[in-house]
mmCIF file of C-alpha atoms in Angstrom:
data_model
loop_
_atom_site.group_PDB
_atom_site.id
_atom_site.type_symbol
_atom_site.label_atom_id
_atom_site.label_comp_id
_atom_site.label_asym_id
_atom_site.label_seq_id
_atom_site.Cartn_x
_atom_site.Cartn_y
_atom_site.Cartn_z
ATOM 1 C CA MET A 19 -11.539 -15.165 3.248
ATOM 2 C CA LYS A 20 -12.776 -14.827 -0.060
ATOM 3 C CA LEU A 21 -13.313 -10.958 -0.462
ATOM 4 C CA SER A 22 -16.452 -11.190 -2.824
ATOM 5 C CA ASP A 23 -18.537 -13.317 0.125
ATOM 6 C CA LYS A 24 -18.640 -10.013 2.241
ATOM 7 C CA LYS A 25 -21.661 -8.011 2.181
ATOM 8 C CA ARG A 26 -20.769 -4.900 3.502
ATOM 9 C CA ILE A 27 -17.320 -3.577 2.423
ATOM 10 C CA ALA A 28 -16.110 -0.356 4.504
ATOM 11 C CA LEU A 29 -12.921 1.819 3.356
ATOM 12 C CA VAL A 30 -11.183 3.688 5.818
ATOM 13 C CA LEU A 31 -9.019 6.377 5.012
ATOM 14 C CA SER A 32 -6.489 8.213 7.095
ATOM 15 C CA GLY A 33 -4.547 11.676 6.749
ATOM 16 C CA GLY A 34 -1.106 13.332 6.383
ATOM 17 C CA GLY A 35 -2.178 16.276 3.574
ATOM 18 C CA VAL A 36 -2.082 16.012 -0.209
ATOM 19 C CA LYS A 37 0.068 13.038 0.292
ATOM 20 C CA ALA A 38 -2.253 11.023 1.814
ATOM 21 C CA ALA A 39 -5.421 12.031 -0.455
ATOM 22 C CA ALA A 40 -2.662 11.184 -3.825
ATOM 23 C CA PHE A 41 -1.525 7.842 -1.633
ATOM 24 C CA HIS A 42 -5.535 7.045 -1.210
ATOM 25 C CA ILE A 43 -6.281 7.475 -4.725
ATOM 26 C CA GLY A 44 -3.576 5.068 -6.018
ATOM 27 C CA VAL A 45 -5.234 2.671 -3.523
ATOM 28 C CA CYS A 46 -8.712 3.315 -5.023
ATOM 29 C CA LEU A 47 -7.473 2.623 -8.325
ATOM 30 C CA ALA A 48 -5.596 -0.658 -7.266
ATOM 31 C CA LEU A 49 -9.074 -1.464 -5.753
ATOM 32 C CA ARG A 50 -10.548 -0.608 -8.806
ATOM 33 C CA GLU A 51 -8.286 -2.933 -11.353
ATOM 34 C CA LYS A 52 -9.378 -5.852 -8.855
ATOM 35 C CA GLY A 53 -12.632 -5.506 -8.970
ATOM 36 C CA PHE A 54 -13.582 -3.495 -6.588
ATOM 37 C CA LYS A 55 -16.969 -0.756 -7.175
ATOM 38 C CA PHE A 56 -17.460 2.326 -5.338
ATOM 39 C CA GLY A 57 -20.624 2.954 -4.131
ATOM 40 C CA GLY A 58 -22.395 6.408 -3.644
ATOM 41 C CA GLY A 59 -24.233 9.343 -4.989
ATOM 42 C CA ASN A 60 -25.981 12.638 -4.021
ATOM 43 C CA SER A 61 -29.365 10.619 -3.210
ATOM 44 C CA ALA A 62 -30.227 8.214 -0.310
ATOM 45 C CA LYS A 63 -31.858 6.490 -2.520
ATOM 46 C CA ASP A 64 -28.946 5.630 -4.622
ATOM 47 C CA ARG A 65 -27.931 3.509 -1.710
ATOM 48 C CA LEU A 66 -29.975 1.375 -3.085
ATOM 49 C CA LEU A 67 -28.050 0.600 -5.599
ATOM 50 C CA PHE A 68 -25.152 -0.754 -3.860
ATOM 51 C CA GLU A 69 -26.447 -2.230 -0.783
ATOM 52 C CA GLY A 70 -25.237 -5.954 -0.636
ATOM 53 C CA LYS A 71 -23.638 -6.110 -3.952
ATOM 54 C CA SER A 72 -20.564 -7.896 -4.135
ATOM 55 C CA LEU A 73 -17.027 -5.747 -3.889
ATOM 56 C CA THR A 74 -18.738 -2.569 -3.566
ATOM 57 C CA PHE A 75 -17.839 -0.278 -1.111
ATOM 58 C CA ASN A 76 -21.154 1.001 0.634
ATOM 59 C CA VAL A 77 -19.258 2.932 3.732
ATOM 60 C CA TYR A 78 -16.605 4.964 4.059
ATOM 61 C CA VAL A 79 -14.742 6.640 7.098
ATOM 62 C CA GLY A 80 -12.420 9.516 6.826
ATOM 63 C CA SER A 81 -10.219 11.683 9.000
ATOM 64 C CA SER A 82 -8.552 14.425 7.997
ATOM 65 C CA ALA A 83 -7.039 14.350 4.349
ATOM 66 C CA GLY A 84 -8.998 11.037 3.943
ATOM 67 C CA SER A 85 -12.030 12.707 4.848
ATOM 68 C CA VAL A 86 -11.839 14.454 1.300
ATOM 69 C CA VAL A 87 -11.546 11.765 -0.469
ATOM 70 C CA ALA A 88 -14.085 9.479 1.477
ATOM 71 C CA ALA A 89 -16.588 12.691 1.110
ATOM 72 C CA PHE A 90 -15.757 12.292 -2.786
ATOM 73 C CA LEU A 91 -16.575 8.818 -3.542
ATOM 74 C CA ALA A 92 -19.595 8.692 -0.730
ATOM 75 C CA ALA A 93 -20.807 11.891 -3.079
ATOM 76 C CA GLY A 94 -20.782 9.300 -5.939
ATOM 77 C CA HIS A 95 -17.567 10.801 -7.894
ATOM 78 C CA SER A 96 -15.467 8.671 -9.510
ATOM 79 C CA ILE A 97 -11.289 8.068 -9.510
ATOM 80 C CA ASP A 98 -11.202 9.683 -12.607
ATOM 81 C CA ALA A 99 -12.714 12.299 -11.957
ATOM 82 C CA ILE A 100 -11.391 13.572 -8.143
ATOM 83 C CA ILE A 101 -7.583 12.647 -10.219
ATOM 84 C CA ASP A 102 -8.666 15.301 -13.173
ATOM 85 C CA ALA A 103 -10.121 17.830 -10.191
ATOM 86 C CA PHE A 104 -6.610 17.678 -8.770
ATOM 87 C CA THR A 105 -4.899 17.818 -11.922
ATOM 88 C CA ARG A 106 -6.992 20.767 -13.643
ATOM 89 C CA GLY A 107 -6.855 22.503 -10.144
ATOM 90 C CA THR A 108 -2.698 23.081 -11.126
ATOM 91 C CA GLY A 109 -3.325 24.490 -14.443
ATOM 92 C CA LEU A 110 -2.305 20.705 -15.837
ATOM 93 C CA ASP A 111 -3.447 18.935 -18.468
ATOM 94 C CA ALA A 112 -5.503 15.985 -17.306
ATOM 95 C CA LEU A 113 -3.915 12.812 -16.929
ATOM 96 C CA THR A 114 -6.985 10.565 -16.918
ATOM 97 C CA LYS A 115 -9.990 10.434 -19.084
ATOM 98 C CA VAL A 116 -13.084 11.061 -17.280
ATOM 99 C CA LYS A 117 -16.382 9.448 -19.143
ATOM 100 C CA SER A 118 -19.148 11.043 -20.126
ATOM 101 C CA GLU A 119 -21.156 9.232 -17.120
ATOM 102 C CA ASP A 120 -18.899 10.631 -14.637
ATOM 103 C CA THR A 121 -19.988 13.351 -12.228
ATOM 104 C CA TYR A 122 -18.174 16.618 -13.344
ATOM 105 C CA LEU A 123 -15.884 18.187 -10.286
ATOM 106 C CA LYS A 124 -14.270 21.670 -10.221
ATOM 107 C CA PRO A 125 -10.972 21.941 -10.346
ATOM 108 C CA ILE A 126 -9.675 22.269 -6.897
ATOM 109 C CA GLY A 127 -6.042 24.075 -6.428
ATOM 110 C CA TYR A 128 -4.137 25.669 -3.580
ATOM 111 C CA ARG A 129 -6.794 28.372 -3.345
ATOM 112 C CA ASP A 130 -9.289 25.791 -2.034
ATOM 113 C CA ILE A 131 -6.761 24.195 0.524
ATOM 114 C CA PHE A 132 -4.803 27.373 1.528
ATOM 115 C CA ALA A 133 -7.087 30.076 2.913
ATOM 116 C CA LEU A 134 -5.001 32.341 4.558
ATOM 117 C CA ASN A 135 -5.698 33.129 8.112
ATOM 118 C CA ILE A 136 -6.503 36.708 8.726
ATOM 119 C CA GLY A 137 -5.730 36.716 12.245
ATOM 120 C CA ALA A 138 -2.726 34.772 12.043
ATOM 121 C CA ALA A 139 -1.296 37.487 9.211
ATOM 122 C CA SER A 140 -2.388 40.269 11.654
ATOM 123 C CA ALA A 141 -0.199 38.514 14.641
ATOM 124 C CA ALA A 142 2.520 38.055 12.271
ATOM 125 C CA ARG A 143 3.095 41.925 11.420
ATOM 126 C CA LEU A 144 3.146 42.517 15.235
ATOM 127 C CA LEU A 145 6.107 40.079 16.159
ATOM 128 C CA PRO A 146 8.657 42.540 15.152
ATOM 129 C CA SER A 147 7.356 44.807 17.973
ATOM 130 C CA ILE A 148 6.562 41.970 20.657
ATOM 131 C CA PHE A 149 10.579 40.992 20.120
ATOM 132 C CA ARG A 150 11.587 44.994 20.549
ATOM 133 C CA LYS A 151 10.052 44.997 23.857
ATOM 134 C CA ARG A 152 10.348 43.363 27.063
ATOM 135 C CA LEU A 153 8.311 40.925 27.579
ATOM 136 C CA ASN A 154 6.616 40.595 30.524
ATOM 137 C CA VAL A 155 6.675 36.876 31.210
ATOM 138 C CA SER A 156 7.652 34.478 33.438
ATOM 139 C CA GLY A 157 9.369 31.133 32.486
ATOM 140 C CA GLY A 158 12.104 30.023 29.899
ATOM 141 C CA PHE A 159 12.185 29.711 26.454
ATOM 142 C CA GLU A 160 8.179 27.666 26.136
ATOM 143 C CA SER A 161 6.944 31.132 28.212
ATOM 144 C CA LEU A 162 8.392 33.299 25.642
ATOM 145 C CA PHE A 163 7.330 31.426 22.626
ATOM 146 C CA LYS A 164 3.577 31.338 23.610
ATOM 147 C CA GLU A 165 3.457 35.122 24.763
ATOM 148 C CA ALA A 166 4.568 36.244 21.011
ATOM 149 C CA PHE A 167 2.966 33.030 18.786
ATOM 150 C CA LYS A 168 -0.801 33.859 20.045
ATOM 151 C CA ILE A 169 -1.965 32.474 16.619
ATOM 152 C CA ASN A 170 -4.192 29.662 15.777
ATOM 153 C CA GLY A 171 -3.248 28.667 12.685
ATOM 154 C CA VAL A 172 -0.884 29.703 9.763
ATOM 155 C CA PHE A 173 -4.421 29.006 7.051
ATOM 156 C CA THR A 174 -7.981 28.010 7.774
ATOM 157 C CA THR A 175 -10.135 25.641 5.946
ATOM 158 C CA ARG A 176 -12.587 27.496 4.943
ATOM 159 C CA ASN A 177 -12.167 27.611 1.313
ATOM 160 C CA LEU A 178 -12.238 23.857 1.465
ATOM 161 C CA GLU A 179 -15.338 24.027 3.358
ATOM 162 C CA ARG A 180 -16.975 26.281 0.775
ATOM 163 C CA TYR A 181 -15.618 24.135 -2.068
ATOM 164 C CA MET A 182 -17.224 21.295 -0.820
ATOM 165 C CA ARG A 183 -20.555 23.025 -0.127
ATOM 166 C CA THR A 184 -20.455 24.960 -3.538
ATOM 167 C CA ASN A 185 -19.332 22.429 -5.518
ATOM 168 C CA VAL A 186 -19.816 18.537 -4.308
ATOM 169 C CA PHE A 187 -22.886 18.191 -1.925
ATOM 170 C CA PRO A 188 -26.010 19.862 -3.355
ATOM 171 C CA GLU A 189 -27.671 19.125 -0.248
ATOM 172 C CA ASN A 190 -24.621 19.066 2.318
ATOM 173 C CA ASP A 191 -26.347 16.440 4.418
ATOM 174 C CA PHE A 192 -25.161 13.102 5.219
ATOM 175 C CA HIS A 193 -28.311 11.583 5.382
ATOM 176 C CA SER A 194 -28.852 12.658 1.589
ATOM 177 C CA LEU A 195 -25.888 11.037 0.380
ATOM 178 C CA GLY A 196 -25.398 7.585 -1.560
ATOM 179 C CA ALA A 197 -22.892 5.862 0.422
ATOM 180 C CA GLU A 198 -22.725 6.394 4.810
ATOM 181 C CA LEU A 199 -20.274 8.649 5.155
ATOM 182 C CA TYR A 200 -18.488 9.049 8.309
ATOM 183 C CA ILE A 201 -15.662 12.114 9.522
ATOM 184 C CA VAL A 202 -13.611 11.930 12.265
ATOM 185 C CA ALA A 203 -12.536 15.303 14.189
ATOM 186 C CA THR A 204 -10.848 15.967 17.329
ATOM 187 C CA GLN A 205 -12.444 18.270 19.645
ATOM 188 C CA LEU A 206 -10.427 21.123 20.627
ATOM 189 C CA ASN A 207 -11.521 22.256 24.165
ATOM 190 C CA HIS A 208 -11.659 18.369 25.401
ATOM 191 C CA SER A 209 -10.088 15.134 25.192
ATOM 192 C CA ARG A 210 -12.758 13.262 22.768
ATOM 193 C CA LYS A 211 -12.803 12.941 18.866
ATOM 194 C CA ALA A 212 -15.948 13.557 17.138
ATOM 195 C CA VAL A 213 -17.300 11.281 14.468
ATOM 196 C CA PHE A 214 -19.909 13.039 12.390
ATOM 197 C CA GLY A 215 -22.240 10.980 10.350
ATOM 198 C CA PRO A 216 -25.925 10.263 9.489
ATOM 199 C CA TYR A 217 -26.777 10.084 13.361
ATOM 200 C CA GLU A 218 -30.125 10.928 14.316
ATOM 201 C CA THR A 219 -29.244 11.762 17.740
ATOM 202 C CA THR A 220 -26.194 13.066 19.562
ATOM 203 C CA SER A 221 -24.510 10.817 21.822
ATOM 204 C CA LYS A 222 -21.345 11.277 24.115
ATOM 205 C CA THR A 223 -19.324 9.520 26.547
ATOM 206 C CA ARG A 224 -15.893 10.609 27.841
ATOM 207 C CA GLU A 225 -13.509 9.697 24.948
ATOM 208 C CA ILE A 226 -16.469 10.041 22.084
ATOM 209 C CA LYS A 227 -18.662 12.168 20.623
ATOM 210 C CA ARG A 228 -21.274 11.133 17.443
ATOM 211 C CA ALA A 229 -23.182 13.959 16.290
ATOM 212 C CA GLY A 230 -25.576 14.622 13.064
ATOM 213 C CA TYR A 231 -25.600 17.989 13.379
ATOM 214 C CA ALA A 232 -22.423 19.150 11.445
ATOM 215 C CA LYS A 233 -23.119 19.918 7.782
ATOM 216 C CA VAL A 234 -20.714 17.355 5.502
ATOM 217 C CA SER A 235 -18.464 20.299 4.588
ATOM 218 C CA GLU A 236 -18.161 21.391 8.114
ATOM 219 C CA ALA A 237 -17.198 18.299 9.084
ATOM 220 C CA VAL A 238 -14.300 18.090 6.375
ATOM 221 C CA ALA A 239 -13.041 21.118 6.834
ATOM 222 C CA ALA A 240 -13.019 20.609 10.999
ATOM 223 C CA SER A 241 -11.150 17.126 10.098
ATOM 224 C CA ALA A 242 -8.607 18.974 8.141
ATOM 225 C CA ALA A 243 -7.488 21.269 10.538
ATOM 226 C CA LEU A 244 -3.939 20.367 10.812
ATOM 227 C CA PRO A 245 -2.322 22.010 13.511
ATOM 228 C CA PRO A 246 -0.367 24.362 13.495
ATOM 229 C CA PHE A 247 -0.618 24.929 9.966
ATOM 230 C CA PHE A 248 -4.391 25.156 10.052
ATOM 231 C CA ALA A 249 -6.876 26.927 12.313
ATOM 232 C CA PRO A 250 -9.209 25.028 14.748
ATOM 233 C CA TYR A 251 -12.746 25.073 12.770
ATOM 234 C CA GLY A 252 -15.725 26.121 14.807
ATOM 235 C CA ILE A 253 -18.865 24.294 13.967
ATOM 236 C CA ARG A 254 -22.641 24.991 15.682
ATOM 237 C CA ASN A 255 -24.446 22.679 17.722
ATOM 238 C CA MET A 256 -28.047 21.761 18.108
ATOM 239 C CA LYS A 257 -28.098 24.568 20.748
ATOM 240 C CA GLY A 258 -26.365 26.681 18.391
ATOM 241 C CA LYS A 259 -23.026 26.519 20.394
ATOM 242 C CA GLU A 260 -19.855 27.114 18.326
ATOM 243 C CA ILE A 261 -17.350 24.199 19.444
ATOM 244 C CA TYR A 262 -14.134 23.796 18.164
ATOM 245 C CA TYR A 263 -12.381 21.011 16.166
ATOM 246 C CA PHE A 264 -9.100 20.370 14.760
ATOM 247 C CA ASP A 265 -7.397 17.462 12.667
ATOM 248 C CA GLY A 266 -9.185 14.246 12.721
ATOM 249 C CA GLU A 267 -5.585 12.203 13.350
ATOM 250 C CA ILE A 268 -5.078 13.216 16.924
ATOM 251 C CA ARG A 269 -6.805 11.087 18.796
ATOM 252 C CA ASP A 270 -6.746 7.849 16.369
ATOM 253 C CA THR A 271 -5.478 7.364 13.237
ATOM 254 C CA LEU A 272 -7.263 4.297 12.095
ATOM 255 C CA SER A 273 -10.876 4.724 12.937
ATOM 256 C CA THR A 274 -11.419 1.173 11.676
ATOM 257 C CA HIS A 275 -13.640 0.714 14.996
ATOM 258 C CA ILE A 276 -16.408 3.089 12.954
ATOM 259 C CA ALA A 277 -17.135 1.043 10.148
ATOM 260 C CA ALA A 278 -17.679 -2.294 12.144
ATOM 261 C CA GLU A 279 -20.118 -0.218 14.174
ATOM 262 C CA GLN A 280 -22.008 0.089 11.311
ATOM 263 C CA GLY A 281 -22.108 -3.476 10.315
ATOM 264 C CA ALA A 282 -19.382 -3.784 7.835
ATOM 265 C CA ASP A 283 -17.981 -7.093 7.756
ATOM 266 C CA LEU A 284 -14.597 -6.103 5.692
ATOM 267 C CA VAL A 285 -12.951 -3.168 6.530
ATOM 268 C CA ILE A 286 -10.231 -1.616 3.816
ATOM 269 C CA ALA A 287 -7.917 0.963 5.616
ATOM 270 C CA SER A 288 -5.649 2.957 3.607
ATOM 271 C CA TYR A 289 -2.786 5.114 5.686
ATOM 272 C CA SER A 290 0.074 6.952 4.097
ATOM 273 C CA ILE A 291 2.301 7.122 7.515
ATOM 274 C CA GLN A 292 5.197 4.928 7.327
ATOM 275 C CA PRO A 293 8.684 6.102 8.924
ATOM 276 C CA TYR A 294 11.896 5.743 7.122
ATOM 277 C CA HIS A 295 14.306 2.799 7.341
ATOM 278 C CA TYR A 296 18.028 3.299 6.477
ATOM 279 C CA THR A 297 18.976 2.983 2.834
ATOM 280 C CA PRO A 298 22.372 3.432 1.164
ATOM 281 C CA GLU A 299 20.786 5.987 -1.629
ATOM 282 C CA MET A 300 19.927 8.007 1.101
ATOM 283 C CA GLY A 301 21.839 7.801 3.950
ATOM 284 C CA SER A 302 20.917 8.882 7.591
ATOM 285 C CA LEU A 303 17.884 11.563 7.799
ATOM 286 C CA HIS A 304 20.779 13.069 10.695
ATOM 287 C CA GLU A 305 22.012 14.832 7.428
ATOM 288 C CA TYR A 306 18.831 16.144 6.167
ATOM 289 C CA GLY A 307 17.834 18.482 9.144
ATOM 290 C CA MET A 308 15.052 19.209 11.210
ATOM 291 C CA PRO A 309 11.919 18.827 9.598
ATOM 292 C CA LEU A 310 12.680 15.530 8.268
ATOM 293 C CA ILE A 311 13.980 14.544 11.721
ATOM 294 C CA PHE A 312 10.525 15.482 13.165
ATOM 295 C CA ASN A 313 8.745 13.805 10.205
ATOM 296 C CA GLN A 314 10.304 10.970 11.514
ATOM 297 C CA ALA A 315 9.495 11.420 14.679
ATOM 298 C CA LEU A 316 5.834 11.984 14.366
ATOM 299 C CA TYR A 317 5.760 9.076 11.799
ATOM 300 C CA GLN A 318 7.437 6.639 14.673
ATOM 301 C CA VAL A 319 4.670 7.795 17.120
ATOM 302 C CA VAL A 320 1.629 7.337 14.757
ATOM 303 C CA GLN A 321 3.033 4.129 13.621
ATOM 304 C CA LYS A 322 3.674 2.688 17.175
ATOM 305 C CA LYS A 323 -0.343 3.680 17.377
ATOM 306 C CA ILE A 324 -1.396 1.451 13.982
ATOM 307 C CA GLU A 325 0.812 -1.076 15.316
ATOM 308 C CA SER A 326 -0.669 -1.578 18.921
ATOM 309 C CA HIS A 327 -4.094 -0.946 17.035
ATOM 310 C CA ILE A 328 -3.358 -3.654 14.867
ATOM 311 C CA LYS A 329 -1.731 -6.017 17.640
ATOM 312 C CA HIS A 330 -4.878 -5.781 19.866
ATOM 313 C CA GLN A 331 -7.190 -6.495 17.049
ATOM 314 C CA HIS A 332 -5.158 -10.241 16.307
ATOM 315 C CA ASP A 333 -4.616 -10.867 20.007
ATOM 316 C CA VAL A 334 -8.563 -10.284 20.697
ATOM 317 C CA ARG A 335 -9.390 -12.718 17.598
ATOM 318 C CA ALA A 336 -7.018 -15.013 19.094
ATOM 319 C CA MET A 337 -8.021 -15.150 22.374
ATOM 320 C CA ILE A 338 -11.712 -15.863 21.400
ATOM 321 C CA ARG A 339 -10.639 -18.397 18.646
ATOM 322 C CA SER A 340 -9.002 -19.981 21.514
ATOM 323 C CA VAL A 341 -11.559 -19.555 24.556
ATOM 324 C CA GLN A 342 -14.220 -21.162 21.557
ATOM 325 C CA GLY A 343 -11.972 -24.180 20.838
ATOM 326 C CA TYR A 344 -11.303 -25.198 24.580
ATOM 327 C CA MET A 345 -14.581 -24.875 25.700
ATOM 328 C CA ARG A 346 -16.033 -27.011 22.727
ATOM 329 C CA GLU A 347 -13.480 -29.910 22.942
ATOM 330 C CA ALA A 348 -14.134 -29.500 27.177
ATOM 331 C CA GLY A 349 -18.036 -30.421 25.520
ATOM 332 C CA ILE A 350 -19.379 -27.334 26.969
ATOM 333 C CA ALA A 351 -22.813 -26.998 25.405
ATOM 334 C CA GLU A 352 -22.989 -24.661 22.462
ATOM 335 C CA GLU A 353 -25.303 -21.569 23.920
ATOM 336 C CA HIS A 354 -22.739 -21.316 26.558
ATOM 337 C CA VAL A 355 -19.730 -20.918 24.335
ATOM 338 C CA GLN A 356 -21.661 -18.278 22.104
ATOM 339 C CA LYS A 357 -22.589 -16.330 25.929
ATOM 340 C CA LEU A 358 -19.026 -16.407 26.823
ATOM 341 C CA VAL A 359 -18.322 -15.132 23.348
ATOM 342 C CA ASP A 360 -20.691 -12.610 23.370
ATOM 343 C CA ILE A 361 -19.596 -11.454 26.799
ATOM 344 C CA LEU A 362 -15.811 -11.292 25.605
ATOM 345 C CA VAL A 363 -16.793 -9.355 22.357
ATOM 346 C CA GLN A 364 -19.037 -6.813 24.442
ATOM 347 C CA ARG A 365 -16.066 -6.338 27.003
ATOM 348 C CA THR A 366 -13.074 -5.449 23.971
ATOM 349 C CA HIS A 367 -15.385 -4.141 21.808
ATOM 350 C CA PHE A 368 -14.284 -6.293 18.958
ATOM 351 C CA ASN A 369 -16.451 -8.206 16.547
ATOM 352 C CA PRO A 370 -14.582 -11.572 15.470
ATOM 353 C CA HIS A 371 -16.608 -11.697 12.421
ATOM 354 C CA VAL A 372 -15.050 -8.513 10.746
ATOM 355 C CA ASP A 373 -12.262 -8.860 8.533
ATOM 356 C CA TYR A 374 -9.721 -6.030 8.335
ATOM 357 C CA ILE A 375 -7.172 -5.214 4.819
ATOM 358 C CA TYR A 376 -4.637 -2.769 6.136
ATOM 359 C CA ILE A 377 -2.610 -0.876 2.684
ATOM 360 C CA HIS A 378 0.351 1.019 3.777
ATOM 361 C CA PRO A 379 3.939 2.226 1.867
ATOM 362 C CA GLN A 380 6.856 -0.120 2.592
ATOM 363 C CA PRO A 381 9.682 1.499 4.544
ATOM 364 C CA HIS A 382 12.476 1.082 2.529
ATOM 365 C CA ASP A 383 10.322 3.191 -0.287
ATOM 366 C CA PHE A 384 12.470 6.095 0.755
ATOM 367 C CA GLU A 385 11.311 8.092 -2.409
ATOM 368 C CA PHE A 386 7.625 8.250 -1.023
ATOM 369 C CA PHE A 387 9.150 9.388 2.189
ATOM 370 C CA PHE A 388 10.711 12.371 0.858
ATOM 371 C CA TYR A 389 7.519 13.443 -0.911
ATOM 372 C CA ASP A 390 6.428 16.731 0.568
ATOM 373 C CA HIS A 391 2.764 16.717 2.044
ATOM 374 C CA PHE A 392 1.242 19.603 0.482
ATOM 375 C CA SER A 393 2.623 19.746 -2.852
ATOM 376 C CA LEU A 394 0.109 19.775 -6.120
ATOM 377 C CA ASN A 395 3.523 19.436 -8.365
ATOM 378 C CA ALA A 396 2.298 16.676 -10.953
ATOM 379 C CA LYS A 397 5.406 14.854 -10.460
ATOM 380 C CA VAL A 398 5.262 14.502 -7.321
ATOM 381 C CA LEU A 399 1.376 13.565 -7.170
ATOM 382 C CA THR A 400 2.176 10.677 -10.042
ATOM 383 C CA GLY A 401 5.016 9.236 -7.919
ATOM 384 C CA ILE A 402 2.437 9.419 -4.806
ATOM 385 C CA VAL A 403 -0.657 7.997 -6.451
ATOM 386 C CA ARG A 404 2.052 5.050 -8.113
ATOM 387 C CA THR A 405 3.191 4.630 -4.429
ATOM 388 C CA GLY A 406 -0.512 3.714 -3.829
ATOM 389 C CA PHE A 407 -1.255 1.581 -6.357
ATOM 390 C CA LYS A 408 1.683 -0.706 -6.025
ATOM 391 C CA SER A 409 1.112 -0.524 -2.000
ATOM 392 C CA ALA A 410 -2.491 -1.701 -2.644
ATOM 393 C CA MET A 411 -1.933 -4.414 -5.347
ATOM 394 C CA ASN A 412 1.269 -5.904 -2.972
ATOM 395 C CA THR A 413 -1.256 -6.450 -0.310
ATOM 396 C CA LEU A 414 -4.408 -7.348 -2.025
ATOM 397 C CA ARG A 415 -2.381 -10.254 -3.443
ATOM 398 C CA ALA A 416 -2.552 -12.234 -0.254
ATOM 399 C CA TYR A 417 -5.848 -12.234 -0.725
ATOM 400 C CA ASN A 418 -8.958 -14.346 -2.525
ATOM 401 C CA ILE A 419 -10.925 -11.862 -4.356
#
């Protein structure tokens, strides 16, 4: 596979807090080093400048923290401008030189990411009185926990929505962006995921909803609402009904299928979730307490989903190739071979003409595992960006650019 022969390239970015966003930025720096370009802009006319161009991203799919970076890129902001916005948002000197032609981004800091949930703060003040009373609940500890913590999140993503609406998207419309952008969230009061993008109509199945009514800033705020830290975010549909959404990683960790549905022939997916593997330097995680043990458990669950997703793609691709090879050796007419392949593609929802590249940290990179998920510390961010860069460069060595 020669990457420069691909005509429609998509970038899929997963979640994981500020840590994931910084990892994706490092990956993007490596992609730029390898000759890739990032299509985008705040005018639909900009799409014509990038369609069909070699090594150019013109489709972005983001969930949770990945939706923030994907949105920046789709709006035409350079990697240098994004890095500059984060570093200046923490009150630091710029770590990279922004070129004069780069679109300016206002600094983004803790206040833009963490807005205190007023309802949660009020509930927290009531907790001491709740515990002083004899709770009228039946059951064990879980019932007590549910009664005492009736808050929907410590923070909200309303400040993030306002930052994106005010500083990133002049029109705040998926249709007006210079690249196709798709933001993944999860519907709170249902068991389906939602994909917001430049859809003309809204379509639903039991597992997925594709909606075109959300503003870009609203979709990002909904996708980034990671429970239990952030409260679910409400978006009004075409009928005016407010529907609540939260983190886009709940149903699917990597929504690469969205890029394939939009005609991408190469999908590059970046994800920062990687469970810790034992190293003599750090020892066993049982010595580091509940937070890191919880992270490890969550990472293992997520990694299993990702590995199953990738294995399914490999198995289906191998099955289709085996069927093609057998039927051709048996002398079956090509039209029947193609008809059977079309049936397999339709039933498996897999397009054999799409190639996938997955970029992630290495399991023995203990420094990356121990980094905080929501730190804007310059040293921490620099280390995470460096890990993303190294991970991408190591992965891309196997491909002919």
